[in-house]
Amino acid sequence: MRKIALITGITGQDGSYLAELLLEKGYQVYGIIRRASTFNTGRLDAIYSGPHDLSRRLFLEYGDLSDASGLARLITKIKPDEVYNLAAQSHVRVSFDAPEYTTDITATGTVRLLESIRQSGLNPRFYQASSSEMFGLVQEVPQKETTPFYPRSPYGAAKVYSHWITVNYRESYNMHASNGILFNHESPRRGETFVTRKITRAVAHIKAGLQEKLFLGNLDSKRDWGYAKEYVEAMWLMLQQDKPDDYVIATNETHSIREFLEIAFDRVGLDWQKYVEIDPRYFRPAEVELLIGDASKAKRQLNWEPKVKFKELTELMVDADVKLLDDHRTGRVRVTG
């Protein structure tokens, strides 16, 4: 009998890769999408344009983490074996501008979903997307599962609540609920307002003569960057374990935004310093200077470790944006990798 999975945030970067992975493993996949006046399912195009058997097992349902009764209805209707909570207001800088909305969706949305599961009487395995932003003003280097949290944004604080409420439901109601503390993970499907994709998209446009300058904030921030397509496999592995637990998913390498710029512009033969300017508007009110994760527990217990390294990831994203721009200009169909 096929396993049934429910994914919130299925139209995002991680959700689309996770949906592909689960479908390839034979799952029936349901995704929750918000009602909008325009289609926002572009990241799922690879599924719909692929083998017919995969798309026949993908179902999209309207819903929202702000709607508790709607979540309860969907849980009861779908009866999932696994639930992956990837939905959030996930942009750190935006969370300073919309702290209440960020808290409602990213924090309270998680407890609405957990409570819907509890009250349904069903017992699906639950994955919560935690974040390295919870470490914020880091208390030790590298950061691991036992490192104290010190969030530096409304987003980070909301993720801390979601993390601990997941632990609370696990311990209070014996739920198979796990937290994946994922460090930054990127891909050609990353949103265009996130710094890595903002850079690679600009590189393609500058190379083509369609853009003159790229405006950024703090170039000295250091992050642990991995490949999103690999990270979703870790999510799945967590829910295949006999016991639920919390895991850091990371590369154990840290690189600055400046390094990302150098590799990205060099990929197309340009000097980044001729095109990049600093704009104070892109600085955060409270900065997170250094993130680097220790994923040794995931390697030991899940047999998971990253394969795509920083330089390869950066070049992969630049190549994809150059191709995407070329496809748009020549009228070819967009397929993201």
mmCIF file of C-alpha atoms in Angstrom:
data_model
loop_
_atom_site.group_PDB
_atom_site.id
_atom_site.type_symbol
_atom_site.label_atom_id
_atom_site.label_comp_id
_atom_site.label_asym_id
_atom_site.label_seq_id
_atom_site.Cartn_x
_atom_site.Cartn_y
_atom_site.Cartn_z
ATOM 1 C CA MET A 1 0.000 0.000 0.000
ATOM 2 C CA ARG A 2 1.356 3.435 -0.954
ATOM 3 C CA LYS A 3 2.482 5.785 1.801
ATOM 4 C CA ILE A 4 0.720 9.145 1.877
ATOM 5 C CA ALA A 5 2.665 12.328 2.605
ATOM 6 C CA LEU A 6 1.372 15.840 3.262
ATOM 7 C CA ILE A 7 3.695 18.783 2.576
ATOM 8 C CA THR A 8 3.036 22.362 3.645
ATOM 9 C CA GLY A 9 5.057 24.824 1.594
ATOM 10 C CA ILE A 10 5.098 22.457 -1.382
ATOM 11 C CA THR A 11 5.444 25.315 -3.889
ATOM 12 C CA GLY A 12 8.706 26.496 -2.313
ATOM 13 C CA GLN A 13 12.253 25.414 -3.051
ATOM 14 C CA ASP A 14 12.368 22.622 -0.460
ATOM 15 C CA GLY A 15 8.765 21.557 -0.967
ATOM 16 C CA SER A 16 9.200 21.001 -4.690
ATOM 17 C CA TYR A 17 12.383 18.946 -4.271
ATOM 18 C CA LEU A 18 10.805 16.930 -1.442
ATOM 19 C CA ALA A 19 7.703 16.242 -3.534
ATOM 20 C CA GLU A 20 9.890 14.912 -6.356
ATOM 21 C CA LEU A 21 11.843 12.697 -3.957
ATOM 22 C CA LEU A 22 8.726 11.218 -2.351
ATOM 23 C CA LEU A 23 7.005 10.623 -5.679
ATOM 24 C CA GLU A 24 10.097 8.810 -6.946
ATOM 25 C CA LYS A 25 9.917 6.629 -3.818
ATOM 26 C CA GLY A 26 6.335 5.675 -4.664
ATOM 27 C CA TYR A 27 4.447 7.958 -2.295
ATOM 28 C CA GLN A 28 1.103 9.608 -2.902
ATOM 29 C CA VAL A 29 1.832 13.273 -2.191
ATOM 30 C CA TYR A 30 -0.554 16.012 -1.096
ATOM 31 C CA GLY A 31 0.551 19.617 -0.934
ATOM 32 C CA ILE A 32 -1.118 22.582 0.736
ATOM 33 C CA ILE A 33 -1.177 25.749 -1.356
ATOM 34 C CA ARG A 34 -2.631 29.173 -0.636
ATOM 35 C CA ARG A 35 -5.340 30.596 -2.840
ATOM 36 C CA ALA A 36 -3.907 33.331 -5.062
ATOM 37 C CA SER A 37 -4.991 35.218 -8.168
ATOM 38 C CA THR A 38 -1.986 33.885 -10.087
ATOM 39 C CA PHE A 39 -0.436 30.436 -10.263
ATOM 40 C CA ASN A 40 2.586 29.985 -7.990
ATOM 41 C CA THR A 41 3.317 26.344 -8.819
ATOM 42 C CA GLY A 42 6.228 26.944 -11.219
ATOM 43 C CA ARG A 43 8.664 24.935 -9.110
ATOM 44 C CA LEU A 44 6.452 21.872 -9.602
ATOM 45 C CA ASP A 45 6.686 22.080 -13.400
ATOM 46 C CA ALA A 46 9.376 19.405 -13.458
ATOM 47 C CA ILE A 47 6.866 16.963 -11.962
ATOM 48 C CA TYR A 48 4.051 17.839 -14.349
ATOM 49 C CA SER A 49 6.358 17.701 -17.366
ATOM 50 C CA GLY A 50 7.906 14.406 -16.242
ATOM 51 C CA PRO A 51 6.617 10.826 -16.188
ATOM 52 C CA HIS A 52 2.805 10.711 -16.092
ATOM 53 C CA ASP A 53 2.825 8.251 -13.192
ATOM 54 C CA LEU A 54 4.464 10.854 -10.923
ATOM 55 C CA SER A 55 2.054 13.707 -11.656
ATOM 56 C CA ARG A 56 -0.940 11.382 -11.181
ATOM 57 C CA ARG A 57 0.142 10.862 -7.573
ATOM 58 C CA LEU A 58 0.471 14.573 -6.754
ATOM 59 C CA PHE A 59 -2.565 16.416 -5.354
ATOM 60 C CA LEU A 60 -2.731 20.101 -4.375
ATOM 61 C CA GLU A 61 -5.208 21.254 -1.730
ATOM 62 C CA TYR A 62 -6.064 24.813 -0.748
ATOM 63 C CA GLY A 63 -5.170 25.665 2.829
ATOM 64 C CA ASP A 64 -3.175 27.973 5.062
ATOM 65 C CA LEU A 65 -1.287 27.714 8.358
ATOM 66 C CA SER A 66 -3.407 30.593 9.656
ATOM 67 C CA ASP A 67 -6.575 28.468 9.317
ATOM 68 C CA ALA A 68 -6.775 25.858 12.086
ATOM 69 C CA SER A 69 -10.145 24.412 11.060
ATOM 70 C CA GLY A 70 -8.968 24.062 7.460
ATOM 71 C CA LEU A 71 -5.841 22.210 8.587
ATOM 72 C CA ALA A 72 -7.922 19.853 10.725
ATOM 73 C CA ARG A 73 -10.225 19.146 7.798
ATOM 74 C CA LEU A 74 -7.297 18.340 5.503
ATOM 75 C CA ILE A 75 -5.586 16.052 8.032
ATOM 76 C CA THR A 76 -8.818 14.103 8.517
ATOM 77 C CA LYS A 77 -9.468 13.926 4.774
ATOM 78 C CA ILE A 78 -5.967 12.941 3.632
ATOM 79 C CA LYS A 79 -4.982 10.682 6.559
ATOM 80 C CA PRO A 80 -1.256 11.103 5.918
ATOM 81 C CA ASP A 81 1.456 8.695 7.063
ATOM 82 C CA GLU A 82 3.975 11.540 7.095
ATOM 83 C CA VAL A 83 3.580 15.313 7.469
ATOM 84 C CA TYR A 84 6.348 17.726 6.463
ATOM 85 C CA ASN A 85 5.876 21.287 7.729
ATOM 86 C CA LEU A 86 7.957 23.455 5.397
ATOM 87 C CA ALA A 87 5.628 26.458 5.130
ATOM 88 C CA ALA A 88 6.738 29.739 6.698
ATOM 89 C CA GLN A 89 7.321 33.414 6.148
ATOM 90 C CA SER A 90 10.937 32.485 5.615
ATOM 91 C CA HIS A 91 12.719 35.695 4.645
ATOM 92 C CA VAL A 92 14.764 37.004 7.571
ATOM 93 C CA ARG A 93 14.911 40.650 6.468
ATOM 94 C CA VAL A 94 11.163 40.708 5.746
ATOM 95 C CA SER A 95 10.475 39.355 9.236
ATOM 96 C CA PHE A 96 11.677 42.673 10.706
ATOM 97 C CA ASP A 97 9.100 44.495 8.574
ATOM 98 C CA ALA A 98 6.289 41.999 9.275
ATOM 99 C CA PRO A 99 7.045 40.508 12.721
ATOM 100 C CA GLU A 100 3.440 39.764 13.669
ATOM 101 C CA TYR A 101 2.647 38.011 10.388
ATOM 102 C CA THR A 102 5.930 36.061 10.604
ATOM 103 C CA THR A 103 5.047 34.907 14.120
ATOM 104 C CA ASP A 104 1.507 33.921 13.153
ATOM 105 C CA ILE A 105 2.575 31.744 10.218
ATOM 106 C CA THR A 106 6.042 30.540 11.198
ATOM 107 C CA ALA A 107 5.379 29.934 14.913
ATOM 108 C CA THR A 108 1.654 29.705 15.646
ATOM 109 C CA GLY A 109 1.067 27.925 12.335
ATOM 110 C CA THR A 110 3.173 25.027 13.582
ATOM 111 C CA VAL A 111 1.133 24.522 16.738
ATOM 112 C CA ARG A 112 -2.083 24.749 14.699
ATOM 113 C CA LEU A 113 -0.810 21.924 12.523
ATOM 114 C CA LEU A 114 0.419 19.822 15.449
ATOM 115 C CA GLU A 115 -2.865 20.292 17.290
ATOM 116 C CA SER A 116 -4.829 19.340 14.161
ATOM 117 C CA ILE A 117 -2.833 16.113 14.005
ATOM 118 C CA ARG A 118 -3.306 15.396 17.709
ATOM 119 C CA GLN A 119 -7.046 15.969 17.647
ATOM 120 C CA SER A 120 -7.492 13.865 14.506
ATOM 121 C CA GLY A 121 -6.596 10.711 16.414
ATOM 122 C CA LEU A 122 -4.215 9.774 13.591
ATOM 123 C CA ASN A 123 -0.551 9.125 14.216
ATOM 124 C CA PRO A 124 1.484 10.375 11.258
ATOM 125 C CA ARG A 125 5.191 11.014 11.563
ATOM 126 C CA PHE A 126 5.903 14.745 11.667
ATOM 127 C CA TYR A 127 8.833 16.784 10.353
ATOM 128 C CA GLN A 128 9.365 20.374 11.423
ATOM 129 C CA ALA A 129 11.661 22.615 9.378
ATOM 130 C CA SER A 130 13.836 24.289 11.983
ATOM 131 C CA SER A 131 16.537 26.756 10.970
ATOM 132 C CA SER A 132 20.138 27.697 11.657
ATOM 133 C CA GLU A 133 18.836 31.249 12.215
ATOM 134 C CA MET A 134 17.761 30.006 15.663
ATOM 135 C CA PHE A 135 21.447 30.075 16.681
ATOM 136 C CA GLY A 136 21.738 33.761 15.721
ATOM 137 C CA LEU A 137 24.393 35.260 17.969
ATOM 138 C CA VAL A 138 26.244 31.973 18.093
ATOM 139 C CA GLN A 139 27.185 30.549 21.490
ATOM 140 C CA GLU A 140 29.691 28.011 20.125
ATOM 141 C CA VAL A 141 31.410 27.155 16.852
ATOM 142 C CA PRO A 142 30.425 24.979 15.099
ATOM 143 C CA GLN A 143 26.768 24.770 16.063
ATOM 144 C CA LYS A 144 25.252 21.388 16.902
ATOM 145 C CA GLU A 145 21.986 20.022 18.302
ATOM 146 C CA THR A 146 22.903 20.977 21.891
ATOM 147 C CA THR A 147 24.055 24.547 21.100
ATOM 148 C CA PRO A 148 21.874 27.137 22.915
ATOM 149 C CA PHE A 149 19.632 29.237 20.690
ATOM 150 C CA TYR A 150 20.038 33.026 20.497
ATOM 151 C CA PRO A 151 17.819 34.226 17.616
ATOM 152 C CA ARG A 152 18.506 37.663 16.117
ATOM 153 C CA SER A 153 15.321 38.218 14.103
ATOM 154 C CA PRO A 154 11.549 37.728 14.405
ATOM 155 C CA TYR A 155 11.964 34.824 11.973
ATOM 156 C CA GLY A 156 14.628 33.174 14.135
ATOM 157 C CA ALA A 157 12.539 33.661 17.272
ATOM 158 C CA ALA A 158 9.467 32.188 15.580
ATOM 159 C CA LYS A 159 11.488 29.159 14.482
ATOM 160 C CA VAL A 160 12.695 28.647 18.074
ATOM 161 C CA TYR A 161 9.058 28.454 19.199
ATOM 162 C CA SER A 162 8.216 25.977 16.428
ATOM 163 C CA HIS A 163 11.235 23.871 17.351
ATOM 164 C CA TRP A 164 10.363 23.653 21.027
ATOM 165 C CA ILE A 165 6.617 23.147 20.519
ATOM 166 C CA THR A 166 7.514 20.182 18.290
ATOM 167 C CA VAL A 167 9.678 18.767 21.080
ATOM 168 C CA ASN A 168 6.830 19.432 23.525
ATOM 169 C CA TYR A 169 4.267 17.527 21.433
ATOM 170 C CA ARG A 170 6.759 14.683 20.997
ATOM 171 C CA GLU A 171 7.271 14.370 24.728
ATOM 172 C CA SER A 172 3.707 15.164 25.831
ATOM 173 C CA TYR A 173 1.752 13.081 23.323
ATOM 174 C CA ASN A 174 4.321 10.480 22.231
ATOM 175 C CA MET A 175 4.277 11.818 18.665
ATOM 176 C CA HIS A 176 6.945 10.759 16.180
ATOM 177 C CA ALA A 177 7.956 14.405 15.646
ATOM 178 C CA SER A 178 11.438 15.433 14.517
ATOM 179 C CA ASN A 179 13.165 18.760 13.946
ATOM 180 C CA GLY A 180 15.603 19.269 11.097
ATOM 181 C CA ILE A 181 17.878 22.206 11.925
ATOM 182 C CA LEU A 182 18.852 22.995 8.358
ATOM 183 C CA PHE A 183 21.610 25.471 7.662
ATOM 184 C CA ASN A 184 21.390 27.622 4.526
ATOM 185 C CA HIS A 185 20.572 25.515 1.512
ATOM 186 C CA GLU A 186 20.354 26.885 -1.989
ATOM 187 C CA SER A 187 19.523 25.818 -5.541
ATOM 188 C CA PRO A 188 18.306 27.210 -8.878
ATOM 189 C CA ARG A 189 14.832 27.177 -7.267
ATOM 190 C CA ARG A 190 15.804 29.538 -4.452
ATOM 191 C CA GLY A 191 13.588 32.611 -4.218
ATOM 192 C CA GLU A 192 14.986 35.616 -6.075
ATOM 193 C CA THR A 193 14.980 37.831 -2.964
ATOM 194 C CA PHE A 194 17.434 35.563 -1.114
ATOM 195 C CA VAL A 195 21.019 36.765 -1.404
ATOM 196 C CA THR A 196 22.495 33.786 -3.272
ATOM 197 C CA ARG A 197 19.817 33.750 -5.958
ATOM 198 C CA LYS A 198 19.805 37.539 -6.090
ATOM 199 C CA ILE A 199 23.510 37.335 -6.928
ATOM 200 C CA THR A 200 23.323 34.544 -9.523
ATOM 201 C CA ARG A 201 20.337 36.128 -11.251
ATOM 202 C CA ALA A 202 22.180 39.466 -11.382
ATOM 203 C CA VAL A 203 25.297 37.783 -12.775
ATOM 204 C CA ALA A 204 23.252 36.402 -15.679
ATOM 205 C CA HIS A 205 21.606 39.770 -16.363
ATOM 206 C CA ILE A 206 24.857 41.762 -16.081
ATOM 207 C CA LYS A 207 26.640 39.343 -18.405
ATOM 208 C CA ALA A 208 23.802 39.782 -20.921
ATOM 209 C CA GLY A 209 23.965 43.573 -20.665
ATOM 210 C CA LEU A 210 20.511 43.825 -19.059
ATOM 211 C CA GLN A 211 21.644 45.097 -15.643
ATOM 212 C CA GLU A 212 24.389 47.493 -14.584
ATOM 213 C CA LYS A 213 24.680 47.190 -10.808
ATOM 214 C CA LEU A 214 23.911 44.785 -7.955
ATOM 215 C CA PHE A 215 23.069 46.324 -4.574
ATOM 216 C CA LEU A 216 23.784 44.256 -1.450
ATOM 217 C CA GLY A 217 24.154 44.639 2.309
ATOM 218 C CA ASN A 218 26.765 43.034 4.572
ATOM 219 C CA LEU A 219 29.285 41.134 2.419
ATOM 220 C CA ASP A 220 31.183 39.768 5.424
ATOM 221 C CA SER A 221 28.348 37.594 6.802
ATOM 222 C CA LYS A 222 29.423 33.964 6.804
ATOM 223 C CA ARG A 223 27.063 31.078 6.160
ATOM 224 C CA ASP A 224 27.122 27.303 5.854
ATOM 225 C CA TRP A 225 25.678 26.765 2.370
ATOM 226 C CA GLY A 226 24.510 23.400 1.005
ATOM 227 C CA TYR A 227 22.416 22.088 -1.887
ATOM 228 C CA ALA A 228 18.671 21.991 -1.175
ATOM 229 C CA LYS A 229 18.096 18.909 -3.323
ATOM 230 C CA GLU A 230 20.362 16.923 -0.986
ATOM 231 C CA TYR A 231 18.919 18.406 2.179
ATOM 232 C CA VAL A 232 15.361 17.194 1.531
ATOM 233 C CA GLU A 233 16.650 13.610 1.583
ATOM 234 C CA ALA A 234 17.731 14.220 5.186
ATOM 235 C CA MET A 235 14.154 15.290 6.008
ATOM 236 C CA TRP A 236 12.835 11.997 4.657
ATOM 237 C CA LEU A 237 15.494 9.961 6.474
ATOM 238 C CA MET A 238 14.491 11.502 9.821
ATOM 239 C CA LEU A 239 10.971 10.140 9.469
ATOM 240 C CA GLN A 240 12.236 6.652 8.603
ATOM 241 C CA GLN A 241 13.955 6.255 11.990
ATOM 242 C CA ASP A 242 12.440 4.150 14.767
ATOM 243 C CA LYS A 243 12.651 7.053 17.193
ATOM 244 C CA PRO A 244 12.094 10.771 16.519
ATOM 245 C CA ASP A 245 14.973 13.137 17.167
ATOM 246 C CA ASP A 246 16.496 16.484 16.202
ATOM 247 C CA TYR A 247 19.318 16.818 13.669
ATOM 248 C CA VAL A 248 21.606 19.555 12.359
ATOM 249 C CA ILE A 249 21.909 19.349 8.561
ATOM 250 C CA ALA A 250 24.921 21.274 7.275
ATOM 251 C CA THR A 251 28.218 21.075 5.360
ATOM 252 C CA ASN A 252 30.535 22.046 8.257
ATOM 253 C CA GLU A 253 32.053 24.740 6.018
ATOM 254 C CA THR A 254 31.488 28.482 6.228
ATOM 255 C CA HIS A 255 31.888 31.034 3.436
ATOM 256 C CA SER A 256 31.224 34.759 3.180
ATOM 257 C CA ILE A 257 28.895 36.487 0.773
ATOM 258 C CA ARG A 258 32.037 38.080 -0.656
ATOM 259 C CA GLU A 259 33.364 34.597 -1.536
ATOM 260 C CA PHE A 260 30.045 33.726 -3.193
ATOM 261 C CA LEU A 261 30.306 36.902 -5.273
ATOM 262 C CA GLU A 262 33.841 36.113 -6.398
ATOM 263 C CA ILE A 263 32.971 32.608 -7.598
ATOM 264 C CA ALA A 264 29.677 33.652 -9.196
ATOM 265 C CA PHE A 265 31.092 36.543 -11.242
ATOM 266 C CA ASP A 266 34.241 34.614 -12.108
ATOM 267 C CA ARG A 267 32.056 31.891 -13.605
ATOM 268 C CA VAL A 268 31.108 34.296 -16.410
ATOM 269 C CA GLY A 269 34.489 36.027 -16.592
ATOM 270 C CA LEU A 270 33.580 39.239 -14.742
ATOM 271 C CA ASP A 271 35.138 41.137 -11.813
ATOM 272 C CA TRP A 272 32.440 41.490 -9.147
ATOM 273 C CA GLN A 273 33.958 44.653 -7.676
ATOM 274 C CA LYS A 274 33.040 46.590 -10.838
ATOM 275 C CA TYR A 275 29.344 45.829 -10.459
ATOM 276 C CA VAL A 276 28.502 45.478 -6.739
ATOM 277 C CA GLU A 277 27.568 48.411 -4.489
ATOM 278 C CA ILE A 278 26.635 48.453 -0.811
ATOM 279 C CA ASP A 279 23.146 49.670 0.104
ATOM 280 C CA PRO A 280 22.406 50.260 3.842
ATOM 281 C CA ARG A 281 18.768 49.279 3.258
ATOM 282 C CA TYR A 282 19.856 45.652 3.006
ATOM 283 C CA PHE A 283 21.514 45.530 6.427
ATOM 284 C CA ARG A 284 19.536 43.772 9.157
ATOM 285 C CA PRO A 285 18.744 45.614 12.423
ATOM 286 C CA ALA A 286 20.537 42.748 14.209
ATOM 287 C CA GLU A 287 23.054 40.823 12.137
ATOM 288 C CA VAL A 288 23.985 37.137 12.253
ATOM 289 C CA GLU A 289 27.682 37.145 11.446
ATOM 290 C CA LEU A 290 28.708 33.476 11.436
ATOM 291 C CA LEU A 291 26.899 30.174 10.968
ATOM 292 C CA ILE A 292 28.620 26.795 10.579
ATOM 293 C CA GLY A 293 26.939 23.508 11.410
ATOM 294 C CA ASP A 294 28.221 20.215 12.791
ATOM 295 C CA ALA A 295 26.212 17.476 11.041
ATOM 296 C CA SER A 296 28.137 14.559 12.549
ATOM 297 C CA LYS A 297 25.000 13.237 14.294
ATOM 298 C CA ALA A 298 23.140 13.095 10.964
ATOM 299 C CA LYS A 299 26.082 11.258 9.396
ATOM 300 C CA ARG A 300 26.229 8.810 12.281
ATOM 301 C CA GLN A 301 22.515 8.087 12.717
ATOM 302 C CA LEU A 302 21.011 8.847 9.301
ATOM 303 C CA ASN A 303 24.024 7.958 7.153
ATOM 304 C CA TRP A 304 23.582 11.365 5.507
ATOM 305 C CA GLU A 305 26.293 13.764 4.412
ATOM 306 C CA PRO A 306 26.460 16.510 1.763
ATOM 307 C CA LYS A 307 28.122 15.843 -1.572
ATOM 308 C CA VAL A 308 27.848 19.146 -3.477
ATOM 309 C CA LYS A 309 30.441 21.620 -2.200
ATOM 310 C CA PHE A 310 30.289 25.426 -2.065
ATOM 311 C CA LYS A 311 32.069 26.234 -5.339
ATOM 312 C CA GLU A 312 30.117 23.599 -7.271
ATOM 313 C CA LEU A 313 26.827 24.861 -5.816
ATOM 314 C CA THR A 314 27.604 28.487 -6.715
ATOM 315 C CA GLU A 315 28.551 27.587 -10.280
ATOM 316 C CA LEU A 316 25.522 25.306 -10.621
ATOM 317 C CA MET A 317 23.249 28.225 -9.699
ATOM 318 C CA VAL A 318 24.994 30.678 -12.039
ATOM 319 C CA ASP A 319 24.786 28.227 -14.940
ATOM 320 C CA ALA A 320 21.085 27.676 -14.270
ATOM 321 C CA ASP A 321 20.307 31.417 -14.222
ATOM 322 C CA VAL A 322 22.310 32.033 -17.398
ATOM 323 C CA LYS A 323 20.348 29.235 -19.090
ATOM 324 C CA LEU A 324 17.042 30.493 -17.658
ATOM 325 C CA LEU A 325 17.641 33.976 -19.041
ATOM 326 C CA ASP A 326 18.622 32.535 -22.412
ATOM 327 C CA ASP A 327 15.478 30.366 -22.439
ATOM 328 C CA HIS A 328 13.285 33.373 -21.654
ATOM 329 C CA ARG A 329 14.882 35.434 -24.417
ATOM 330 C CA THR A 330 14.520 32.677 -27.003
ATOM 331 C CA GLY A 331 11.046 31.586 -25.902
ATOM 332 C CA ARG A 332 12.043 28.118 -24.756
ATOM 333 C CA VAL A 333 10.225 26.406 -21.896
ATOM 334 C CA ARG A 334 11.596 26.857 -18.387
ATOM 335 C CA VAL A 335 12.586 23.702 -16.523
ATOM 336 C CA THR A 336 14.463 24.202 -13.237
ATOM 337 C CA GLY A 337 16.923 21.670 -11.931
#
